[in-house]
Amino acid sequence: MSSGALAEHRHVPVLLDRVTQVLAPALQEPGSVLVDATLGLGGHAEALLAACPNARLVGIDRDRAARERAHERLAPYGERVRIEAAVYDELPEVLDRLQIVQVHAILFDLGVSSLQLDAADRGFAYRFDGPLDMRMDQSGGPSAAEILREYDVPELTRVLREYGEERYAPKIARAIVAQRDRAPLTSSADLVELLTRVIPAAAQRSGGHPAKRTFQALRIEVNDELGAWERALPAAIDALAIGGRIAVLSYHSLEDRIAKTFLAAGARSSAPLGLPVELPEHQPYLRLLTRGAEEAPATEQAANPRSASVRLRAAERIRSSTTPHPAPKGTR
């Protein structure tokens, strides 16, 4: 079975019914526009197109292989589907190119897809040996191998600590620099071997696979995932029509923190303390549709391990706003 076929066989969209339940009410009118900003293999998009026959889809993904698979999957929906090659922070440019002024539902399913994880030659998964690439868009930008070859100890420490929350970040960074002086790290197996050697055995017994945090951190750095996310979310909120809805599936605490910051800020008054009357421009422009961050039910976590770390946040646009979006803190 090919890696693409394996990914499709194993791919189970996370919180599929709940995401459909949250977004479908905004997609009932003729001409409604759904943006799946992280299209992947198209599982969520397919369910929403089936549930909302009046809606049309704009699917965005930077990964060429994912776009090709999604195109095949969504072919039965014909002209209702438009798939664009872009990163999700390019949403304004995509909508402008398609002459779409407002959208009615937006979905972000963050992180790495099954297609990428199951492709050994992409370098995302520590369970496969392959080139240390990790680029979601392989047409340009530095690979993980280049970062490991070029970053100094402080830079590597920052990446591992901030994006992987790796407690042994300085030790790993020093080992990487020492190793590359002898021979460059070019394969997943090379990096896994180093991490297994450097991380204390006791930590490996209690903290899961020793490569998990480092691979996550490198992937986030290679693809500028948090920077793109900080740019994408306010742009998505601005694109929503009144009554439009947004749903975010996060798998990392830093991703979820950004989602929480922006959605919570939009759902509360921005009036200065002590102002006797709340002016219209200070009123909330979002209504939260989830109480905090929702987790997948235990039955889904048992059936689909990828859902164990998911956090869902959703909101509805209730008025227009020119209020500046907040700047998330602690994500850099």
Short mmCIF file of C-alpha atoms in Angstrom, two decimals, residues 21-320:
data_model
loop_
_atom_site.label_atom_id
_atom_site.label_comp_id
_atom_site.label_asym_id
_atom_site.label_seq_id
_atom_site.Cartn_x
_atom_site.Cartn_y
_atom_site.Cartn_z
CA GLN A 21 -22.81 20.57 14.32
CA VAL A 22 -21.01 23.82 15.10
CA LEU A 23 -20.55 25.10 11.54
CA ALA A 24 -23.58 23.79 9.65
CA PRO A 25 -26.09 26.36 11.02
CA ALA A 26 -24.13 29.14 9.28
CA LEU A 27 -24.16 27.32 5.92
CA GLN A 28 -27.86 26.90 5.21
CA GLU A 29 -28.52 29.84 2.89
CA PRO A 30 -27.91 29.57 -0.88
CA GLY A 31 -24.46 30.85 -1.78
CA SER A 32 -23.00 30.26 1.69
CA VAL A 33 -19.22 30.02 1.64
CA LEU A 34 -17.24 27.56 3.75
CA VAL A 35 -13.48 27.98 4.03
CA ASP A 36 -11.54 24.93 5.13
CA ALA A 37 -8.24 26.67 5.71
CA THR A 38 -6.38 23.42 6.44
CA LEU A 39 -7.98 21.15 3.87
CA GLY A 40 -5.73 18.12 4.26
CA LEU A 41 -7.43 15.02 2.88
CA GLY A 42 -10.81 16.77 2.89
CA GLY A 43 -12.64 14.73 5.53
CA HIS A 44 -14.24 17.64 7.37
CA ALA A 45 -14.97 19.43 4.09
CA GLU A 46 -16.72 16.38 2.66
CA ALA A 47 -18.96 16.04 5.72
CA LEU A 48 -19.91 19.73 5.66
CA LEU A 49 -20.64 19.73 1.92
CA ALA A 50 -22.90 16.72 2.40
CA ALA A 51 -24.68 18.30 5.38
CA CYS A 52 -25.03 21.74 3.76
CA PRO A 53 -26.18 21.39 0.12
CA ASN A 54 -26.42 25.18 -0.32
CA ALA A 55 -22.80 25.76 0.61
CA ARG A 56 -19.72 26.01 -1.58
CA LEU A 57 -16.20 25.30 -0.40
CA VAL A 58 -12.90 27.13 -0.64
CA GLY A 59 -10.26 24.65 0.46
CA ILE A 60 -6.75 25.90 1.28
CA ASP A 61 -3.62 23.79 1.72
CA ARG A 62 0.07 24.38 1.09
CA ASP A 63 0.75 20.66 0.56
CA ARG A 64 0.50 19.60 -3.09
CA ALA A 65 -0.09 15.92 -2.29
CA ALA A 66 -2.90 16.82 0.11
CA ARG A 67 -4.57 19.03 -2.48
CA GLU A 68 -4.45 16.24 -5.04
CA ARG A 69 -6.01 13.73 -2.65
CA ALA A 70 -8.69 16.18 -1.54
CA HIS A 71 -9.51 17.03 -5.15
CA GLU A 72 -10.19 13.34 -5.84
CA ARG A 73 -12.26 12.94 -2.71
CA LEU A 74 -14.38 16.03 -3.31
CA ALA A 75 -14.84 15.55 -7.06
CA PRO A 76 -18.52 14.48 -6.65
CA TYR A 77 -19.32 18.02 -5.44
CA GLY A 78 -18.20 19.51 -8.74
CA GLU A 79 -18.34 23.26 -9.05
CA ARG A 80 -19.18 23.68 -5.38
CA VAL A 81 -15.48 23.08 -4.62
CA ARG A 82 -12.50 25.36 -5.21
CA ILE A 83 -9.09 24.26 -3.93
CA GLU A 84 -6.29 26.80 -3.56
CA ALA A 85 -2.54 26.37 -3.04
CA ALA A 86 -1.76 28.67 -0.12
CA VAL A 87 -0.88 28.89 3.55
CA TYR A 88 -3.82 29.75 5.78
CA ASP A 89 -2.42 33.17 6.67
CA GLU A 90 -2.86 34.02 2.98
CA LEU A 91 -6.63 33.81 3.38
CA PRO A 92 -7.24 37.51 2.53
CA GLU A 93 -5.31 37.15 -0.72
CA VAL A 94 -7.19 33.95 -1.63
CA LEU A 95 -10.59 35.55 -1.01
CA ASP A 96 -9.59 38.66 -2.93
CA ARG A 97 -8.44 36.55 -5.87
CA LEU A 98 -11.77 34.68 -5.86
CA GLN A 99 -13.72 37.94 -5.40
CA ILE A 100 -15.32 36.68 -2.18
CA VAL A 101 -16.19 39.52 0.19
CA GLN A 102 -17.37 37.52 3.20
CA VAL A 103 -17.52 33.90 4.29
CA HIS A 104 -20.01 32.12 6.50
CA ALA A 105 -17.95 29.37 8.13
CA ILE A 106 -14.23 28.81 8.59
CA LEU A 107 -12.47 25.70 9.87
CA PHE A 108 -8.87 25.37 11.04
CA ASP A 109 -7.62 21.84 11.79
CA LEU A 110 -4.07 22.65 12.86
CA GLY A 111 -0.95 20.55 13.04
CA VAL A 112 0.33 17.81 10.76
CA SER A 113 -1.94 15.61 8.63
CA SER A 114 -2.08 11.83 8.35
CA LEU A 115 -0.80 12.12 4.79
CA GLN A 116 2.35 13.87 5.99
CA LEU A 117 2.90 11.60 8.98
CA ASP A 118 2.59 8.44 6.90
CA ALA A 119 5.00 9.56 4.17
CA ALA A 120 8.48 8.41 5.22
CA ASP A 121 10.16 10.66 2.67
CA ARG A 122 8.67 13.80 4.26
CA GLY A 123 10.54 13.43 7.57
CA PHE A 124 7.65 14.36 9.86
CA ALA A 125 7.46 11.09 11.80
CA TYR A 126 10.15 9.72 14.08
CA ARG A 127 8.82 6.18 13.61
CA PHE A 128 10.03 6.16 9.98
CA ASP A 129 13.55 6.67 8.68
CA GLY A 130 13.68 9.26 5.94
CA PRO A 131 15.19 12.62 4.97
CA LEU A 132 14.82 15.36 7.60
CA ASP A 133 12.62 17.59 5.47
CA MET A 134 9.39 18.46 7.40
CA ARG A 135 8.32 21.15 4.92
CA MET A 136 4.58 21.17 4.29
CA ASP A 137 5.34 23.01 1.06
CA GLN A 138 8.35 21.29 -0.43
CA SER A 139 8.79 23.90 -3.16
CA GLY A 140 10.85 26.21 -0.98
CA GLY A 141 12.12 27.24 2.43
CA PRO A 142 14.65 25.61 4.76
CA SER A 143 14.25 21.96 5.71
CA ALA A 144 14.70 20.52 9.19
CA ALA A 145 18.13 19.23 8.14
CA GLU A 146 19.19 22.74 7.16
CA ILE A 147 18.02 24.15 10.49
CA LEU A 148 19.95 21.48 12.36
CA ARG A 149 23.01 22.31 10.27
CA GLU A 150 22.82 26.11 10.53
CA TYR A 151 21.30 27.13 13.89
CA ASP A 152 23.66 27.73 16.80
CA VAL A 153 23.12 26.40 20.32
CA PRO A 154 21.02 29.36 21.59
CA GLU A 155 18.78 29.26 18.50
CA LEU A 156 18.26 25.51 18.73
CA THR A 157 17.59 25.78 22.45
CA ARG A 158 14.94 28.43 21.83
CA VAL A 159 13.16 26.32 19.20
CA LEU A 160 13.18 23.15 21.30
CA ARG A 161 12.14 24.91 24.51
CA GLU A 162 9.42 27.17 23.08
CA TYR A 163 7.89 24.94 20.42
CA GLY A 164 8.56 21.52 21.91
CA GLU A 165 8.45 22.45 25.60
CA GLU A 166 11.51 20.21 25.86
CA ARG A 167 13.08 20.31 29.32
CA TYR A 168 16.41 19.03 27.95
CA ALA A 169 16.59 21.64 25.19
CA PRO A 170 20.07 23.03 26.02
CA LYS A 171 21.56 19.54 26.33
CA ILE A 172 20.02 18.43 23.03
CA ALA A 173 21.13 21.62 21.26
CA ARG A 174 24.73 21.15 22.39
CA ALA A 175 24.67 17.52 21.27
CA ILE A 176 23.32 18.47 17.83
CA VAL A 177 26.08 21.04 17.29
CA ALA A 178 28.75 18.60 18.50
CA GLN A 179 27.38 15.84 16.25
CA ARG A 180 27.27 17.98 13.10
CA ASP A 181 30.92 18.86 13.55
CA ARG A 182 31.56 15.17 12.87
CA ALA A 183 28.77 14.47 10.36
CA PRO A 184 25.55 16.31 9.48
CA LEU A 185 22.20 15.03 10.70
CA THR A 186 20.29 14.24 7.51
CA SER A 187 17.85 11.44 8.38
CA SER A 188 15.13 10.80 10.93
CA ALA A 189 17.05 7.80 12.23
CA ASP A 190 20.15 9.94 12.82
CA LEU A 191 18.20 12.40 14.95
CA VAL A 192 16.28 9.71 16.84
CA GLU A 193 19.54 7.95 17.67
CA LEU A 194 21.02 11.17 19.05
CA LEU A 195 17.96 11.96 21.13
CA THR A 196 17.79 8.43 22.54
CA ARG A 197 21.42 8.79 23.57
CA VAL A 198 21.14 12.30 25.06
CA ILE A 199 17.84 12.23 26.95
CA PRO A 200 18.13 10.45 30.32
CA ALA A 201 16.70 6.94 30.41
CA ALA A 202 14.43 7.77 33.35
CA ALA A 203 12.82 10.59 31.37
CA GLN A 204 12.32 8.28 28.41
CA ARG A 205 10.51 5.75 30.56
CA SER A 206 8.02 8.31 31.89
CA GLY A 207 7.84 10.95 29.16
CA GLY A 208 6.99 9.04 26.01
CA HIS A 209 9.15 8.72 22.92
CA PRO A 210 12.33 10.80 23.32
CA ALA A 211 11.98 12.29 19.82
CA LYS A 212 8.39 13.48 20.12
CA ARG A 213 9.04 17.01 21.40
CA THR A 214 12.06 17.69 19.20
CA PHE A 215 10.29 16.59 16.01
CA GLN A 216 7.28 18.74 16.92
CA ALA A 217 9.48 21.77 17.59
CA LEU A 218 11.38 21.42 14.33
CA ARG A 219 8.19 21.02 12.33
CA ILE A 220 6.73 24.20 13.86
CA GLU A 221 9.93 26.13 13.14
CA VAL A 222 10.32 24.83 9.58
CA ASN A 223 6.77 25.82 8.64
CA ASP A 224 6.45 28.98 10.78
CA GLU A 225 3.26 27.42 12.12
CA LEU A 226 2.73 29.73 15.08
CA GLY A 227 3.60 32.88 13.15
CA ALA A 228 1.21 31.90 10.37
CA TRP A 229 -1.47 31.05 12.94
CA GLU A 230 -1.14 34.42 14.68
CA ARG A 231 -1.63 36.13 11.31
CA ALA A 232 -4.36 33.81 10.06
CA LEU A 233 -6.83 33.88 12.95
CA PRO A 234 -7.55 37.64 13.07
CA ALA A 235 -7.79 37.69 9.26
CA ALA A 236 -10.31 34.84 9.40
CA ILE A 237 -12.43 36.61 12.02
CA ASP A 238 -12.41 39.76 9.89
CA ALA A 239 -13.62 37.76 6.87
CA LEU A 240 -16.66 36.32 8.69
CA ALA A 241 -20.10 37.64 7.83
CA ILE A 242 -22.44 38.55 10.67
CA GLY A 243 -23.79 35.20 11.83
CA GLY A 244 -20.73 33.45 10.43
CA ARG A 245 -18.95 30.83 12.52
CA ILE A 246 -15.37 29.75 13.09
CA ALA A 247 -14.10 26.46 14.53
CA VAL A 248 -10.50 25.74 15.56
CA LEU A 249 -9.00 22.32 16.28
CA SER A 250 -5.65 22.69 18.08
CA TYR A 251 -3.26 19.93 19.11
CA HIS A 252 -0.59 21.98 20.85
CA SER A 253 -0.85 24.24 23.88
CA LEU A 254 0.67 27.21 22.05
CA GLU A 255 -1.80 26.91 19.16
CA ASP A 256 -4.67 26.69 21.60
CA ARG A 257 -3.39 29.67 23.60
CA ILE A 258 -3.50 31.83 20.47
CA ALA A 259 -7.03 30.66 19.67
CA LYS A 260 -8.17 31.33 23.23
CA THR A 261 -6.63 34.82 23.24
CA PHE A 262 -8.29 36.01 20.04
CA LEU A 263 -11.70 34.40 20.54
CA ALA A 264 -12.00 35.39 24.19
CA ALA A 265 -11.02 38.99 23.41
CA GLY A 266 -13.72 39.24 20.78
CA ALA A 267 -16.34 37.85 23.15
CA ARG A 268 -15.88 40.47 25.88
CA SER A 269 -16.34 44.20 26.11
CA SER A 270 -13.37 46.38 25.23
CA ALA A 271 -14.73 49.37 27.17
CA PRO A 272 -12.23 51.01 29.55
CA LEU A 273 -12.82 50.32 33.22
CA GLY A 274 -15.07 52.92 34.82
CA LEU A 275 -16.80 53.97 31.61
CA PRO A 276 -20.41 54.63 32.73
CA VAL A 277 -21.99 53.61 29.40
CA GLU A 278 -20.71 50.92 27.05
CA LEU A 279 -20.48 52.40 23.58
CA PRO A 280 -21.48 50.18 20.63
CA GLU A 281 -17.91 49.97 19.36
CA HIS A 282 -16.84 48.42 22.67
CA GLN A 283 -19.44 45.66 22.66
CA PRO A 284 -18.37 42.06 21.97
CA TYR A 285 -18.23 41.10 18.31
CA LEU A 286 -18.04 37.35 18.93
CA ARG A 287 -20.21 34.87 20.81
CA LEU A 288 -18.40 31.81 22.08
CA LEU A 289 -19.98 28.51 21.00
CA THR A 290 -17.86 26.30 23.25
CA ARG A 291 -17.36 26.48 26.99
CA GLY A 292 -13.60 26.76 27.14
CA ALA A 293 -11.83 24.18 25.00
CA GLU A 294 -13.75 20.99 24.23
CA GLU A 295 -11.94 17.65 24.19
CA ALA A 296 -12.80 14.58 22.17
CA PRO A 297 -14.97 12.08 24.05
CA ALA A 298 -13.26 9.06 25.54
CA THR A 299 -14.76 6.74 22.92
CA GLU A 300 -13.23 8.78 20.09
CA GLN A 301 -9.87 8.99 21.84
CA ALA A 302 -9.83 5.21 22.16
CA ALA A 303 -10.71 4.71 18.49
CA ASN A 304 -8.53 7.52 17.10
CA PRO A 305 -5.39 8.26 19.17
CA ARG A 306 -4.76 11.51 17.24
CA SER A 307 -7.85 12.98 18.90
CA ALA A 308 -6.40 12.60 22.41
CA SER A 309 -4.69 16.00 22.34
CA VAL A 310 -7.30 17.96 20.38
CA ARG A 311 -8.94 21.10 21.77
CA LEU A 312 -11.92 22.62 19.98
CA ARG A 313 -12.86 26.29 20.27
CA ALA A 314 -15.61 27.94 18.25
CA ALA A 315 -17.33 31.31 17.99
CA GLU A 316 -19.98 33.18 16.02
CA ARG A 317 -19.61 36.70 14.59
CA ILE A 318 -22.37 38.86 16.07
CA ARG A 319 -21.44 42.33 14.80
CA SER A 320 -18.91 44.12 12.65
#
